Each structure stands twice: as structure tokens, then as C-alpha cells.
């Protein structure tokens, strides 16, 4: 499928410079793109490739001032990265829209309700009283337990497992191997040193427009719900424990873990391998450097943290400077001690 520069400019509401009839059928990185491909330039570090690229069309920022002629047709937009992401989403949507129907072998319980234009891949299992919305894509090997709900236009990639009673909203994407609704880690210690399992009778609620990466696990609540709010983006290999609540538009990178009953606010950003203790509250807009360990509630919004235990980023920078100066300080202290010893010796001999 081909698109012209004029059509793409219309899709992203951009200003076209150059050949309106230039056509593309695929995408490429600006340093590698070939004729017939669409690329973009958002990072100034790659500007040199704009003047060398073989791409037929390039999306650039409005603010970019050209230093020399460019062979490609240019489309100027306020944010090239966002515009390119929009086009990729449209392209992916066109590809997935072609998937409809039910592949065999698969199992769909008689009481399950499927919406219009649904795709169910081979070896999928859809349990009793499951409700699936319109235009949902369920890829091979997906398992939906009894009473699960999946909203319109959601995509469940291969091998996703969603346990009983869990709710998935509209426009949700869950990548391969993710498990939603497995038991929370709840055990009551006994006098003899053993542990009695606490049954986990709650569920997981995933609101609209959430994306969850591959091999992530989200535990069901002991009672009530583990909640992933609207617009949250979770990377691969993340652990969300029972009764956690992740606020709207929060982003969490790979290998992070949020312990039980922790409430994470809106618009929080967690780098890779961030960990939290349980039963704490994290304020809206908090930002965490990779490998930060959060061991207490953070109540002030829009603060940045690093280290383990977590401290404010600005304070951490000051401490690092002081730490780097310690060898010099130690040297000066030793010199002062030596001077004091000499003064004392001279006083004694006087």
C-alpha cells in the first residue's frame, strides 16, 4: 500500500515542502532509509543524515532550519516524533484490521459473547461468560478465564493469560506472555514457622488506552481490585503486586516492581529496575531514576528521586560532589593533624 507526500501531510496536519507526488510504501531510519521509504528527524544529533538520506519523504520539526538542499520531500510538523508515531499507529491499525474470524483449533465457551469483527487465533481458549467487544484481536494461545471482559479495539498478543473475573478496557494492548490476574503473594505466618495461603478473591481492572509489555505480571487483589488506570504504559518484565493502583498516564520501564497495596499517582515516571515497598503512596508527577528503591511514602508532587533508599535528585547530586571530594578532604585533615603535632612538640620543647 502506497501513500503520497500530500496524503501523509494531510494525515499529520503538516506543511509540505517538495514533491507532493512522492510515494512511500514502508518506513526506514533516516540513516538507512531507501527510496520509497518514509523517515523522520526529531533528534538534532541525526541532522547530518537529512542531507544524505535516500528516503523519499522525511517528517521534520517546524523549527528546523535547513543548512543545505534536501532531496526528499519534507513535511513540517510541531513534533516530528509524535507525528511519526501517529503514522506508525495508523499503519499498524490497517494491518490488524484485516484480521477477522475464528481460527481452528480454538475453544469458545457457549456462554461467551463476541462482538463484531473479532479475530480469535488458533489454540485460544475463551471461558464461560466472557464478554469480548467489537474489533478485538486475540492472537494464538491466549487464555481468557471465566467472566473476563475485554473492551472494543483491544489487542491481546500470543500467549497472554487473563484469569477469571478480570476486566480489560477499550483500546488496550497486552503483549506476548503477560499474565493478568494471577494470585497475589499473600501468606499468613503460622506458629510452627509454616505459611498459610491467603485466598486471593479480588480481580484486576485495566482501564482504557493502556499498553502492557511482554512477560509482565499483574496480580489480582486479595479483595477488591488491582487497578491500572487510563493511559498507563508498562514495559516488559514488570511485576505489579496485589491491590496496587497505578495512576493515569504513568509510565514504568522494564524490570520494575511495585509491592502490594502501593498507590502510584498520575503521570509518574519510573526508570528501569525501580522497586517500591508495599503500603505506600507515591505523589503525582514523581520521577525515579533507574534502580531507585522507594522505601516510604512520597507526598510532594513533581519531585525527582534517585538512589536506594530514594532521595531527591538535587540532594543526591550534592552528595556525589561531596563524596568525590572526600579523598582531598582526608589529605587535608592528615596535613592539619601533622601540623598540630609539630606545634605541640615545639610548645613542649619551648
PDB file of N, CA and C in Angstrom, residues 136 149-155 167-173 205-210:
ATOM      1  N   UNK A 136     -11.909  -6.620  18.468  1.00  0.00           N
ATOM      2  CA  UNK A 136     -10.868  -7.147  19.360  1.00  0.00           C
ATOM      3  C   UNK A 136     -10.041  -8.180  18.603  1.00  0.00           C
ATOM      4  N   UNK A 149     -13.842  -9.695  30.855  1.00  0.00           N
ATOM      5  CA  UNK A 149     -14.382  -8.727  29.904  1.00  0.00           C
ATOM      6  C   UNK A 149     -13.232  -8.050  29.168  1.00  0.00           C
ATOM      7  N   UNK A 150     -13.345  -7.947  27.850  1.00  0.00           N
ATOM      8  CA  UNK A 150     -12.344  -7.263  27.025  1.00  0.00           C
ATOM      9  C   UNK A 150     -13.065  -6.220  26.170  1.00  0.00           C
ATOM     10  N   UNK A 151     -12.635  -4.951  26.274  1.00  0.00           N
ATOM     11  CA  UNK A 151     -13.317  -3.858  25.589  1.00  0.00           C
ATOM     12  C   UNK A 151     -12.973  -3.739  24.115  1.00  0.00           C
ATOM     13  N   UNK A 152     -13.717  -2.883  23.416  1.00  0.00           N
ATOM     14  CA  UNK A 152     -13.558  -2.675  21.976  1.00  0.00           C
ATOM     15  C   UNK A 152     -12.127  -2.301  21.593  1.00  0.00           C
ATOM     16  N   UNK A 153     -11.700  -2.821  20.436  1.00  0.00           N
ATOM     17  CA  UNK A 153     -10.435  -2.447  19.798  1.00  0.00           C
ATOM     18  C   UNK A 153      -9.197  -2.830  20.623  1.00  0.00           C
ATOM     19  N   UNK A 154      -9.340  -3.720  21.567  1.00  0.00           N
ATOM     20  CA  UNK A 154      -8.175  -4.172  22.325  1.00  0.00           C
ATOM     21  C   UNK A 154      -7.464  -5.297  21.593  1.00  0.00           C
ATOM     22  N   UNK A 155      -6.166  -5.449  21.862  1.00  0.00           N
ATOM     23  CA  UNK A 155      -5.336  -6.462  21.205  1.00  0.00           C
ATOM     24  C   UNK A 155      -4.620  -7.269  22.276  1.00  0.00           C
ATOM     25  N   UNK A 167     -10.991  -7.480  34.194  1.00  0.00           N
ATOM     26  CA  UNK A 167     -11.624  -6.558  33.258  1.00  0.00           C
ATOM     27  C   UNK A 167     -10.541  -5.825  32.470  1.00  0.00           C
ATOM     28  N   UNK A 168     -10.642  -5.855  31.149  1.00  0.00           N
ATOM     29  CA  UNK A 168      -9.732  -5.132  30.261  1.00  0.00           C
ATOM     30  C   UNK A 168     -10.557  -4.109  29.488  1.00  0.00           C
ATOM     31  N   UNK A 169     -10.125  -2.845  29.505  1.00  0.00           N
ATOM     32  CA  UNK A 169     -10.888  -1.764  28.882  1.00  0.00           C
ATOM     33  C   UNK A 169     -10.749  -1.714  27.369  1.00  0.00           C
ATOM     34  N   UNK A 170     -11.107  -0.571  26.812  1.00  0.00           N
ATOM     35  CA  UNK A 170     -11.051  -0.346  25.371  1.00  0.00           C
ATOM     36  C   UNK A 170      -9.662   0.119  24.950  1.00  0.00           C
ATOM     37  N   UNK A 171      -9.283  -0.232  23.712  1.00  0.00           N
ATOM     38  CA  UNK A 171      -8.009   0.218  23.125  1.00  0.00           C
ATOM     39  C   UNK A 171      -6.809  -0.158  23.989  1.00  0.00           C
ATOM     40  N   UNK A 172      -6.870  -1.311  24.582  1.00  0.00           N
ATOM     41  CA  UNK A 172      -5.766  -1.832  25.402  1.00  0.00           C
ATOM     42  C   UNK A 172      -4.940  -2.792  24.556  1.00  0.00           C
ATOM     43  N   UNK A 173      -3.619  -2.690  24.671  1.00  0.00           N
ATOM     44  CA  UNK A 173      -2.720  -3.647  24.020  1.00  0.00           C
ATOM     45  C   UNK A 173      -1.918  -4.370  25.082  1.00  0.00           C
ATOM     46  N   UNK A 205      -8.398  -4.743  37.250  1.00  0.00           N
ATOM     47  CA  UNK A 205      -9.129  -3.870  36.342  1.00  0.00           C
ATOM     48  C   UNK A 205      -8.119  -3.039  35.558  1.00  0.00           C
ATOM     49  N   UNK A 206      -8.119  -3.177  34.241  1.00  0.00           N
ATOM     50  CA  UNK A 206      -7.256  -2.395  33.369  1.00  0.00           C
ATOM     51  C   UNK A 206      -8.141  -1.431  32.592  1.00  0.00           C
ATOM     52  N   UNK A 207      -7.934  -0.138  32.792  1.00  0.00           N
ATOM     53  CA  UNK A 207      -8.788   0.850  32.145  1.00  0.00           C
ATOM     54  C   UNK A 207      -8.369   1.084  30.693  1.00  0.00           C
ATOM     55  N   UNK A 208      -9.026   2.031  30.028  1.00  0.00           N
ATOM     56  CA  UNK A 208      -8.847   2.255  28.593  1.00  0.00           C
ATOM     57  C   UNK A 208      -7.447   2.772  28.244  1.00  0.00           C
ATOM     58  N   UNK A 209      -7.025   2.468  27.016  1.00  0.00           N
ATOM     59  CA  UNK A 209      -5.806   3.032  26.402  1.00  0.00           C
ATOM     60  C   UNK A 209      -4.543   2.711  27.174  1.00  0.00           C
ATOM     61  N   UNK A 210      -4.496   1.542  27.767  1.00  0.00           N
ATOM     62  CA  UNK A 210      -3.308   1.052  28.476  1.00  0.00           C
ATOM     63  C   UNK A 210      -2.511   0.162  27.529  1.00  0.00           C
TER      64      UNK A 210
END
